[in-house]
Coordinates of C-alpha atoms in Angstrom, one line a residue:
Chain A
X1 CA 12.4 3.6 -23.7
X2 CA 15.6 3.1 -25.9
X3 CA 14.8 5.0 -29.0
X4 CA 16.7 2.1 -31.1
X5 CA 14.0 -0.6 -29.7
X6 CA 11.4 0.0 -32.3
X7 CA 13.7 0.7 -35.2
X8 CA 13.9 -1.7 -38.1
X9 CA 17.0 -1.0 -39.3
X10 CA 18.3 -2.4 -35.8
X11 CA 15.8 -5.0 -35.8
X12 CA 17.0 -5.6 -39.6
X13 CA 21.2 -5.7 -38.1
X14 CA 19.8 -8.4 -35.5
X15 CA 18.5 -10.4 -38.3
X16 CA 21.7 -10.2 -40.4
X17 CA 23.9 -11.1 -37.5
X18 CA 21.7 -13.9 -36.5
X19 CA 21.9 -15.1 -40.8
X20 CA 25.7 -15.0 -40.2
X21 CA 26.3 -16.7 -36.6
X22 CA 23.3 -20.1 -37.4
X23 CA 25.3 -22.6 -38.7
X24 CA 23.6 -25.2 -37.5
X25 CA 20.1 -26.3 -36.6
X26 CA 18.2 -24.4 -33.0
X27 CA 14.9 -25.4 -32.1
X28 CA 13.9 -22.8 -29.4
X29 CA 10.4 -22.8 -27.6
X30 CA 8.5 -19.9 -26.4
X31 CA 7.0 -20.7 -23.3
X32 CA 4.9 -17.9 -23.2
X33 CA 1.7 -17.9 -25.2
X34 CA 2.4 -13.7 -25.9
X35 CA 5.5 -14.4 -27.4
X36 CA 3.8 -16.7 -29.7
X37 CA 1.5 -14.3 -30.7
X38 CA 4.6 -11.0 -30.4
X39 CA 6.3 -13.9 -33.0
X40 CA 3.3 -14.0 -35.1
X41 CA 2.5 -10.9 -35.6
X42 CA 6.3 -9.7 -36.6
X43 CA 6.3 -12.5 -38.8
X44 CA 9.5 -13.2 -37.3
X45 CA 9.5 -16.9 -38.4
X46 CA 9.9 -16.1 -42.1
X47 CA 12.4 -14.2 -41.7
X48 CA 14.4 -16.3 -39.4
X49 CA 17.3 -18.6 -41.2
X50 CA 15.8 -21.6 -41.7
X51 CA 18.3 -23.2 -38.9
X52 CA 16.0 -21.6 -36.3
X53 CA 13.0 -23.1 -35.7
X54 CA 10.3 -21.8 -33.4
X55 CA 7.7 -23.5 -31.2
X56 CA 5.1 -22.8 -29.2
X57 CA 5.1 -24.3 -25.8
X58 CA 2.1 -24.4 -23.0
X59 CA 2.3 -20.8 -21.9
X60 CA -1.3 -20.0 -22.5
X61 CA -2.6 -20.4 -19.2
X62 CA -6.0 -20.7 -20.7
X63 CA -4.9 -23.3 -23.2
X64 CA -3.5 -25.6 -20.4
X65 CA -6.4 -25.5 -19.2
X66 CA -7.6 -29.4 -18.5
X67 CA -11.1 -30.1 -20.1
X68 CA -11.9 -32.1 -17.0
X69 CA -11.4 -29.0 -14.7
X70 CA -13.3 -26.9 -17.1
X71 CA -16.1 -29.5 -16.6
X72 CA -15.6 -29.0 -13.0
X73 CA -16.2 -24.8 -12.9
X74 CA -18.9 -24.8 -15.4
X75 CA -20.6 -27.3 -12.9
X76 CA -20.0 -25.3 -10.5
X77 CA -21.2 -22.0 -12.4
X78 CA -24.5 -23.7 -12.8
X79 CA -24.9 -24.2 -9.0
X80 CA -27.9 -21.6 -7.7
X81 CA -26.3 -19.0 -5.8
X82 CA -22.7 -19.0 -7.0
X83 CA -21.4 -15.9 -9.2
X84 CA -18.1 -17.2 -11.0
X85 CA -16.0 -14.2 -11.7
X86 CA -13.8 -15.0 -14.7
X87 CA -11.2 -13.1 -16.7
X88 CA -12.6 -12.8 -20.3
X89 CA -10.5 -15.2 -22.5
X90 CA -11.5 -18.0 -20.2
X91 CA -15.3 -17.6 -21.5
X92 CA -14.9 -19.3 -24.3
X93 CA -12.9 -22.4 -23.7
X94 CA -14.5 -25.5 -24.3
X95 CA -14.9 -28.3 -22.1
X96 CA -15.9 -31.2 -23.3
X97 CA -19.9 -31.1 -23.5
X98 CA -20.2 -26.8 -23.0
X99 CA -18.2 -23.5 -22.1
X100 CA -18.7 -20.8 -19.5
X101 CA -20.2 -18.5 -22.5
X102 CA -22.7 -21.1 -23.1
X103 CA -23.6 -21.7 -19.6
X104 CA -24.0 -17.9 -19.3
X105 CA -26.5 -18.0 -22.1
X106 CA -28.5 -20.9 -20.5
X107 CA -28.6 -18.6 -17.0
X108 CA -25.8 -19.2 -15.0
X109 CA -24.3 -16.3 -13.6
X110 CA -20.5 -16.2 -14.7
X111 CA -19.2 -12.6 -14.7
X112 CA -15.5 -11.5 -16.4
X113 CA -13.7 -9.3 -14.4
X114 CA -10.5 -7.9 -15.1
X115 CA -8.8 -7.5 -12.2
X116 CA -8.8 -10.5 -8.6
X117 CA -10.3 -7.2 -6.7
X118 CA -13.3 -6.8 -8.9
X119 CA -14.2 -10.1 -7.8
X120 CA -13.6 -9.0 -4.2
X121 CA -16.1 -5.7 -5.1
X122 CA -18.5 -8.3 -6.5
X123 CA -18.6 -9.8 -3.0
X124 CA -19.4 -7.3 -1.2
X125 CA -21.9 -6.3 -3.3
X126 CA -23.7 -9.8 -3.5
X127 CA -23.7 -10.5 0.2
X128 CA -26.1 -13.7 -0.2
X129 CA -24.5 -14.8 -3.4
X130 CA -21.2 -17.1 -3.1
X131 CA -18.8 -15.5 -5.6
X132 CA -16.4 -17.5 -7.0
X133 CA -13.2 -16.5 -8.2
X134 CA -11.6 -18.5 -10.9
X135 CA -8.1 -18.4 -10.6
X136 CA -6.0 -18.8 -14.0
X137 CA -2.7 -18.4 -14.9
X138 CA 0.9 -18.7 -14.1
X139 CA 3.3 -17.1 -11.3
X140 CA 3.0 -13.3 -13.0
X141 CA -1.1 -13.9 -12.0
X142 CA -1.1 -15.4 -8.3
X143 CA 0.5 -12.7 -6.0
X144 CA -2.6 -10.4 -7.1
X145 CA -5.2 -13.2 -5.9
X146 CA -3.2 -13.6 -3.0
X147 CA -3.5 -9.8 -2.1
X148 CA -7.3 -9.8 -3.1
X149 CA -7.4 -13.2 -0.3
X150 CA -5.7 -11.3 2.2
X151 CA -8.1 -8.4 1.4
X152 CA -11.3 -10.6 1.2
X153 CA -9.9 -11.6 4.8
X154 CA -9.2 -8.3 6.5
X155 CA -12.7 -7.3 5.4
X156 CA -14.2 -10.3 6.8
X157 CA -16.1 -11.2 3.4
X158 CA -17.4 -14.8 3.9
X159 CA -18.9 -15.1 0.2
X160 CA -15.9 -15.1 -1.2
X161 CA -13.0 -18.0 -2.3
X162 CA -10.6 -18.7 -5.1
X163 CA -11.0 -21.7 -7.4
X164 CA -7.6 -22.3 -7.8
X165 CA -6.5 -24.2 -11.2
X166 CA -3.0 -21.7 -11.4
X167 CA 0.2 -23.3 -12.5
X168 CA 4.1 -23.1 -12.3
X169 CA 6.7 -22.6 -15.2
X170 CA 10.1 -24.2 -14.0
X171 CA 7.7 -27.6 -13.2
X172 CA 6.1 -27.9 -17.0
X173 CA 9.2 -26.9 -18.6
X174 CA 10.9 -29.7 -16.3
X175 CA 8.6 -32.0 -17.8
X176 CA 9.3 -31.3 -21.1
X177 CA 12.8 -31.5 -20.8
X178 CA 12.0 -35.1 -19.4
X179 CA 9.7 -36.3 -22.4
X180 CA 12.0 -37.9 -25.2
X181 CA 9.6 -37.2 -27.7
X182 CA 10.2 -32.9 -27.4
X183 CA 13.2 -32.1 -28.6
X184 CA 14.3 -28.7 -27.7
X185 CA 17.7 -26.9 -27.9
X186 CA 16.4 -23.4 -25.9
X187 CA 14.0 -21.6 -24.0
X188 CA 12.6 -17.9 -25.1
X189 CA 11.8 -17.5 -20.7
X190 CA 8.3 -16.1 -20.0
X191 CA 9.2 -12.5 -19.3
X192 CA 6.7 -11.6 -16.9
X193 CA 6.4 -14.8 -15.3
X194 CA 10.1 -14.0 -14.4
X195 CA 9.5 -10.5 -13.4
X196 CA 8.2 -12.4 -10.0
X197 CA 10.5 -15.4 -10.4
X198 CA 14.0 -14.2 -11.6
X199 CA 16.4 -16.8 -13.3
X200 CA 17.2 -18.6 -10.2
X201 CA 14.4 -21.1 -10.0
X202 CA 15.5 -21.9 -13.9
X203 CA 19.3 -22.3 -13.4
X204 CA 18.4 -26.3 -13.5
X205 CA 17.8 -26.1 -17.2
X206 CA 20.9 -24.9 -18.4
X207 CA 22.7 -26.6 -15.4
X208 CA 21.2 -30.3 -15.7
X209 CA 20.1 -30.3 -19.4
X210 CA 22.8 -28.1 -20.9
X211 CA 19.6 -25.7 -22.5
X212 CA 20.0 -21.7 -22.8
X213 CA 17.5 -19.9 -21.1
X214 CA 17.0 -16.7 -22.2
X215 CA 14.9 -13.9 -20.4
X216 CA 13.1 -12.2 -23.1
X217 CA 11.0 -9.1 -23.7
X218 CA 8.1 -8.7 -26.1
X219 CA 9.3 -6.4 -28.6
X220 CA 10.7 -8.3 -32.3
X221 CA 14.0 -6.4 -31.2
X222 CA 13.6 -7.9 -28.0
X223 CA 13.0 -11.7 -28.8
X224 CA 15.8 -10.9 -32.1
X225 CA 18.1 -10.3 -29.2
X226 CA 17.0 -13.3 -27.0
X227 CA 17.4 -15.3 -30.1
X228 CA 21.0 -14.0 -30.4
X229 CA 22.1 -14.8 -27.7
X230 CA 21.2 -18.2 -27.0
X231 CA 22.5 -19.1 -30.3
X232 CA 26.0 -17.8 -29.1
X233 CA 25.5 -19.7 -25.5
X234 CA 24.1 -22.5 -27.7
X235 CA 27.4 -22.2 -30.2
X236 CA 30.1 -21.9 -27.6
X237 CA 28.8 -24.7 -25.2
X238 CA 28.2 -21.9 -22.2
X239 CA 24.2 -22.4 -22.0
X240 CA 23.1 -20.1 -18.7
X241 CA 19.7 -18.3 -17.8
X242 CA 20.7 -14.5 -19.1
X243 CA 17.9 -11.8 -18.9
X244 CA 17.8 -10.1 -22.1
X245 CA 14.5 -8.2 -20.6
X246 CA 16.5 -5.9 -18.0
X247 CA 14.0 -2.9 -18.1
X248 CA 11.6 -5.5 -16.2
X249 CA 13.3 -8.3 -14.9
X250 CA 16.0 -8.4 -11.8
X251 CA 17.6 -11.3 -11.2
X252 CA 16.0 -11.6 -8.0
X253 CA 12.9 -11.2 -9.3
X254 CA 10.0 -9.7 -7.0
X255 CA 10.3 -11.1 -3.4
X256 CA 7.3 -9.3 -2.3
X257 CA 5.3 -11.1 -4.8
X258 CA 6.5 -14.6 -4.3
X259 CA 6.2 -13.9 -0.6
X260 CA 2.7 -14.2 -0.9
X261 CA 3.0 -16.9 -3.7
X262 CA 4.4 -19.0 -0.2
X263 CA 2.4 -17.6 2.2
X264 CA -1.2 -18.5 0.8
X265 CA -0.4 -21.7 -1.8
X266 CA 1.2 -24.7 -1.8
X267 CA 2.3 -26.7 -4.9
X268 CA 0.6 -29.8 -5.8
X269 CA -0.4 -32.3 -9.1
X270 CA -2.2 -30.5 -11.7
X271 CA -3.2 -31.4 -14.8
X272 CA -2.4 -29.4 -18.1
X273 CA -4.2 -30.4 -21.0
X274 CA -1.8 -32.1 -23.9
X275 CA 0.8 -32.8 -21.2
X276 CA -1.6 -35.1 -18.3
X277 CA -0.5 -34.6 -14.9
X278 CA 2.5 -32.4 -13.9
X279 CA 4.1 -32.8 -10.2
X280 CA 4.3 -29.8 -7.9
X281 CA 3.0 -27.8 -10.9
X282 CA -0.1 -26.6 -9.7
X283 CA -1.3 -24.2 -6.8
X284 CA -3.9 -25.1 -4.2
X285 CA -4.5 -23.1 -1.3
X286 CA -2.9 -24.0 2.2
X287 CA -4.9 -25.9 4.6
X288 CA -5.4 -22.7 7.0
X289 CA -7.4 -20.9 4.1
X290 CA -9.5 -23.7 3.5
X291 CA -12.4 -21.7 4.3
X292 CA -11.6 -19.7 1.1
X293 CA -11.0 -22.5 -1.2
X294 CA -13.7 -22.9 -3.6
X295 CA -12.8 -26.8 -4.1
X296 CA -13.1 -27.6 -0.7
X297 CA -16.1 -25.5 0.3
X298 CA -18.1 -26.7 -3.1
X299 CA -17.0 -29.8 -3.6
X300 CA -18.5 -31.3 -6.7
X301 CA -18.0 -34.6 -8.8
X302 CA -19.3 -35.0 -12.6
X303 CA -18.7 -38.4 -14.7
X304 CA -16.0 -36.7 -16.9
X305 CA -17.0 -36.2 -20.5
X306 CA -15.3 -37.8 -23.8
X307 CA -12.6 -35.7 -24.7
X308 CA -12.4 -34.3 -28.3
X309 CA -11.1 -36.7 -30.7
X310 CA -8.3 -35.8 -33.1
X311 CA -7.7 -32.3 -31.9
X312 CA -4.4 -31.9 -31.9
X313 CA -3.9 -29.0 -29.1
X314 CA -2.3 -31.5 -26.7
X315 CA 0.5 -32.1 -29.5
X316 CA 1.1 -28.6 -30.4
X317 CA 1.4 -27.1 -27.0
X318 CA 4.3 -29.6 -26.6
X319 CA 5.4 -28.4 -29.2
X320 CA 5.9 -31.9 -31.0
X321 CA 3.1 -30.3 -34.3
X322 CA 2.6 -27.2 -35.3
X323 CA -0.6 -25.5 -35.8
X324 CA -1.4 -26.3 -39.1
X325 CA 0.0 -29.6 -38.7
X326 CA -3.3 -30.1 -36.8
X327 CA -6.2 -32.4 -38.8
X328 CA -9.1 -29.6 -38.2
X329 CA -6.7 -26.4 -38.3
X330 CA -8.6 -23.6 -41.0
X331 CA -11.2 -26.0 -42.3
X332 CA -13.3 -27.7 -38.7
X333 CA -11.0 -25.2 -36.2
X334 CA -11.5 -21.6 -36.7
X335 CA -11.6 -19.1 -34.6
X336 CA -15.3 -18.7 -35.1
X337 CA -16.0 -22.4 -34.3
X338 CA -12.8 -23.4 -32.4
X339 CA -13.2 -26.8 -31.1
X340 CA -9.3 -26.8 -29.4
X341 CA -8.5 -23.9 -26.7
X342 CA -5.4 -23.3 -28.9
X343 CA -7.8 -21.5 -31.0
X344 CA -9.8 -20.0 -28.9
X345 CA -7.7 -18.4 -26.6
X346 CA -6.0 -14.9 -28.5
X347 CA -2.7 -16.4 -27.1
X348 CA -2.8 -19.7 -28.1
X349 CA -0.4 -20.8 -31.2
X350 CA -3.4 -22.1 -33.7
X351 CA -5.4 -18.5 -33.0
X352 CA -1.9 -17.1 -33.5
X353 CA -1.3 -18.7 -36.6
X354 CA -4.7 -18.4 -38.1
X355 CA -4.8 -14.5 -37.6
X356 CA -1.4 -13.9 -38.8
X357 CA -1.1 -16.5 -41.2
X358 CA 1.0 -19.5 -41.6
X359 CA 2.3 -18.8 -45.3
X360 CA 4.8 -21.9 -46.0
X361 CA 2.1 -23.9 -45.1
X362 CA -0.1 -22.1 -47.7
X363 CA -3.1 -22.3 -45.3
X364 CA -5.9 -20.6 -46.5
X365 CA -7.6 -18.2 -44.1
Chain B
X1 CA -0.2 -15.2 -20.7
X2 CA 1.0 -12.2 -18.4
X3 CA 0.0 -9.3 -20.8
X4 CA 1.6 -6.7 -18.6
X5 CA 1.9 -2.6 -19.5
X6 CA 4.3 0.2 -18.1
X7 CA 2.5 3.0 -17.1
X8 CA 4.0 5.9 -15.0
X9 CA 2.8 6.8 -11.2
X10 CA 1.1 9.8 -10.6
X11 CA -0.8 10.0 -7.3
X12 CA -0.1 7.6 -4.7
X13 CA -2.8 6.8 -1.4
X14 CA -1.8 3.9 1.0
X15 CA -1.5 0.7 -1.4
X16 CA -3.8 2.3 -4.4
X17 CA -1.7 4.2 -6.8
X18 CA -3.0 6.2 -10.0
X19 CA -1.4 5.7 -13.1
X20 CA -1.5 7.1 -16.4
X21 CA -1.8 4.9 -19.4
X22 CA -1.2 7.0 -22.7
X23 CA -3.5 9.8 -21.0
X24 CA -5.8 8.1 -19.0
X25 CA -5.9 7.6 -15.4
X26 CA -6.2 4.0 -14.0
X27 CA -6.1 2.9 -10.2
X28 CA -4.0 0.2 -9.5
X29 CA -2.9 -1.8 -6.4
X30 CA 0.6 -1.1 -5.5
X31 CA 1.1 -3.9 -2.4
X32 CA 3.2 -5.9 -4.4
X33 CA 5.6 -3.2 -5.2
X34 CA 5.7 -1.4 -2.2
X35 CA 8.7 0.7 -2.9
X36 CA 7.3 2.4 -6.1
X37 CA 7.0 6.3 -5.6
X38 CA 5.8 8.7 -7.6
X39 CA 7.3 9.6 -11.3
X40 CA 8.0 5.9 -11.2
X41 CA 7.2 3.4 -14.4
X42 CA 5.5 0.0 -13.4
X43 CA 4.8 -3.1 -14.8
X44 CA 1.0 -3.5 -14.3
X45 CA -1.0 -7.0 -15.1
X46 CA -4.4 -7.6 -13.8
X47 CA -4.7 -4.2 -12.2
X48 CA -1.7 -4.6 -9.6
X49 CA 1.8 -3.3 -10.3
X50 CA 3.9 -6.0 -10.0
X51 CA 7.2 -4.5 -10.9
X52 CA 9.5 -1.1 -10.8
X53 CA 10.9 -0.7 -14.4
X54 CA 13.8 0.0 -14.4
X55 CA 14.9 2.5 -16.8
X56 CA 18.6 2.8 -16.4
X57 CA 19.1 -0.4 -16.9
X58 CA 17.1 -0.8 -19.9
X59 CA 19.7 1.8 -21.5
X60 CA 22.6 0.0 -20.4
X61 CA 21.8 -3.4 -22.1
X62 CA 21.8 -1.5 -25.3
X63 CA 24.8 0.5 -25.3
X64 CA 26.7 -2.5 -26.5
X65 CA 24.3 -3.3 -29.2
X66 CA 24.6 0.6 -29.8
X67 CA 28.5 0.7 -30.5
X68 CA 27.9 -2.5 -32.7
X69 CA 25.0 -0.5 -34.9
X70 CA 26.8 2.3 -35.0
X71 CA 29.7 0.6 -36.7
X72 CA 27.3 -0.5 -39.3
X73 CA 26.2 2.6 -40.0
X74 CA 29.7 3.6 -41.0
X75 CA 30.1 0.8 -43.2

């Protein structure tokens, strides 16, 4: 790696060039929940001019996660026989009445895994459980269910099927672009979510809304650079999807990987939490895989739960508040009683902000 | 979201690949990125490489910003 990358002095000429070139005001989202937290950390925001304004969009695949689905798995979890493998930061997500922690505590068997194929191993080592793989995340996470489906197949294990509440980029963004009350002049891209995709499926944005899309890495030099850039596209009216993140991302992305995106999913509705319902933004499996579709072969319905009042997550992951902007931010949310996923999940913005502090707002923590 | 590491290749067998990550050796799946060999760097999330970094271009992006820093310096 480029010996310059972790340098301050270059990260410290970025900054300087970036204080020069903003002459007028940028409000540029990070989709992706680990830039928020990369942004965090660096305490990039203070030192940005105050121009440049940074928000946190829904890229916290856990966040997005609707508290009606949640209700869903975690009735599904407590189901006798069923062994819901998890990744870990999806434990602790409330729904609207409990979590999958809390259902663990009371008996249900909900295991993390950290990896689709140790829920595949967990099959074949619980022939006469049903094990339940619940599928979170965005287009960087799918093509490795997808290989541990096709594997699950070829080694004709029966007890085993995907609970499938995965969800697209380009469509949320879309979305966002579409809601008059989010007002955003750029994108910081997801960078791993574009590893698979590459820039074309984002040429739209720049193309139909006139918004720079940058590409961006995870490093402070990297998202300095992103930052840079789109403020030049922004300044001389040429907004484009450029790929600051070159090391990982090919403008053509990873065809393999979206290969079997296609071959085993198909889009459809989903709902994100904050936003409601999102076309083509979600993943189900295709009819032929029925048979490994947890929703279809466990079909459950629950009368949905009251939702939190005044939580604000909904808000913030549109971007339209900011953490501590949030009613119960520090004082009733913390991330030892979070009652909104944007605090429990380590990506989320408010758990972002909590940890690394939010200093002009003079929050406590 | 996609917390993804680089970790460099260093045993291949059929689609399972060993990697090591600052000095200790992880198996990954490799079927999404086929063409990685051996010596390689990839991009691994949830225990599957799911892309070939690609070193030589990781340089090239910064030679512009490196004739640019360098001026600095001389100022």
């Amino acid at each position: 790696m480029n010996h310059y990358k972790d340098n301050r002095d270059y990260a410290r000429y970025l900054l300087d060039l970036i204080q020069k070139e903003a002459d007028r005001p940028l409000t540029v989202m990070e989709v992706c929940g680990t830039h928020t937290v990369a942004i965090a950390r660096s305490g990039l925001r203070e030192l940005l001019p105050e121009s440049i304004r940074l928000l946190s969009g829904p890229g916290c695949p856990v966040c997005v996660t609707d508290d009606l689905d949640l209700d869903l798995v975690i009735a599904l979890a407590r189901e006798k026989g069923i062994i819901l493998a998890t990744f870990g930061d999806m434990m602790r997500v409330p729904g609207t009445q409990s979590s999958l922690l809390q259902e663990k505590s009371r008996g249900a068997d909900v295991r993390v895994v950290y990896s689709p194929a140790d829920a595949l191993t967990l099959a074949a080592e619980n022939p006469d459980s049903e094990v339940v793989f619940l599928g979170v995340g965005f287009e960087t996470t799918v093509p490795t269910v997808a290989v541990a489906l096709e594997q699950a197949m070829r080694q004709g294990l029966k007890n085993f099927s995907v609970y499938s509440l995965h969800k697209l980029v380009p469509p949320v963004m879309k979305a966002l672009l579409e809601d008059p009350d989010v007002k955003i002049d750029a994108f910081i891209n997801p960078g791993h979510v574009c590893t698979i995709l590459g820039s074309e499926p984002f040429r739209f944005i720049p193309e139909k809304y006139g918004r720079p899309c940058v590409v961006t890495g995870f490093e402070a030099v990297d998202i300095l650079e992103a930052i840079l850039i789109m403020l030049r596209q922004h300044k001389e009216k040429r907004p484009a999807v450029e790929i600051q993140y070159k090391r990982a991302v090919r403008p053509e992305g990873n065809p393999v990987a979206r290969s079997f995106i296609e071959k085993y999913f198909e889009p459809v509705t989903a709902r994100w939490r904050g936003i409601g319902e999102v076309p083509d933004s979600g993943l189900t499996l295709r009819e032929e895989y029925a048979a490994y579709d947890a929703q279809r072969r466990f079909p459950l319905s629950i009368t949905p739960g009251k939702r939190r009042k005044n939580c604000s997550c909904g808000e913030v992951l549109k971007g339209l508040k900011l953490p501590y902007e949030c009613a119960l931010f520090g004082k009733v949310c913390t991330p030892v009683k979070p009652v909104g996923p944007c605090m429990v999940s380590t990506e989320g913005s408010c758990a972002a902000y909590y940890r690394y502090g939010a200093q002009k707002a003079g929050v406590a923590h | 979201m996609c917390l993804a590491i680089p970790a460099k290749i260093t045993k291949i067998n059929g689609m399972i690949a060993e990697v090591d990550i600052g000095g200790n050796i992880k198996e990954i799946n490799i079927t999404l990125t086929p063409e990685a060999k051996i010596g390689d760097y990839v991009l691994i999330h949830a225990g599957f490489a799911i892309q070939v970094i690609d070193e030589k271009a990781a340089e090239e992006i910064f030679e512009a910003w490196e004739v640019a820093y360098e001026s600095l310096q001389r100022q």
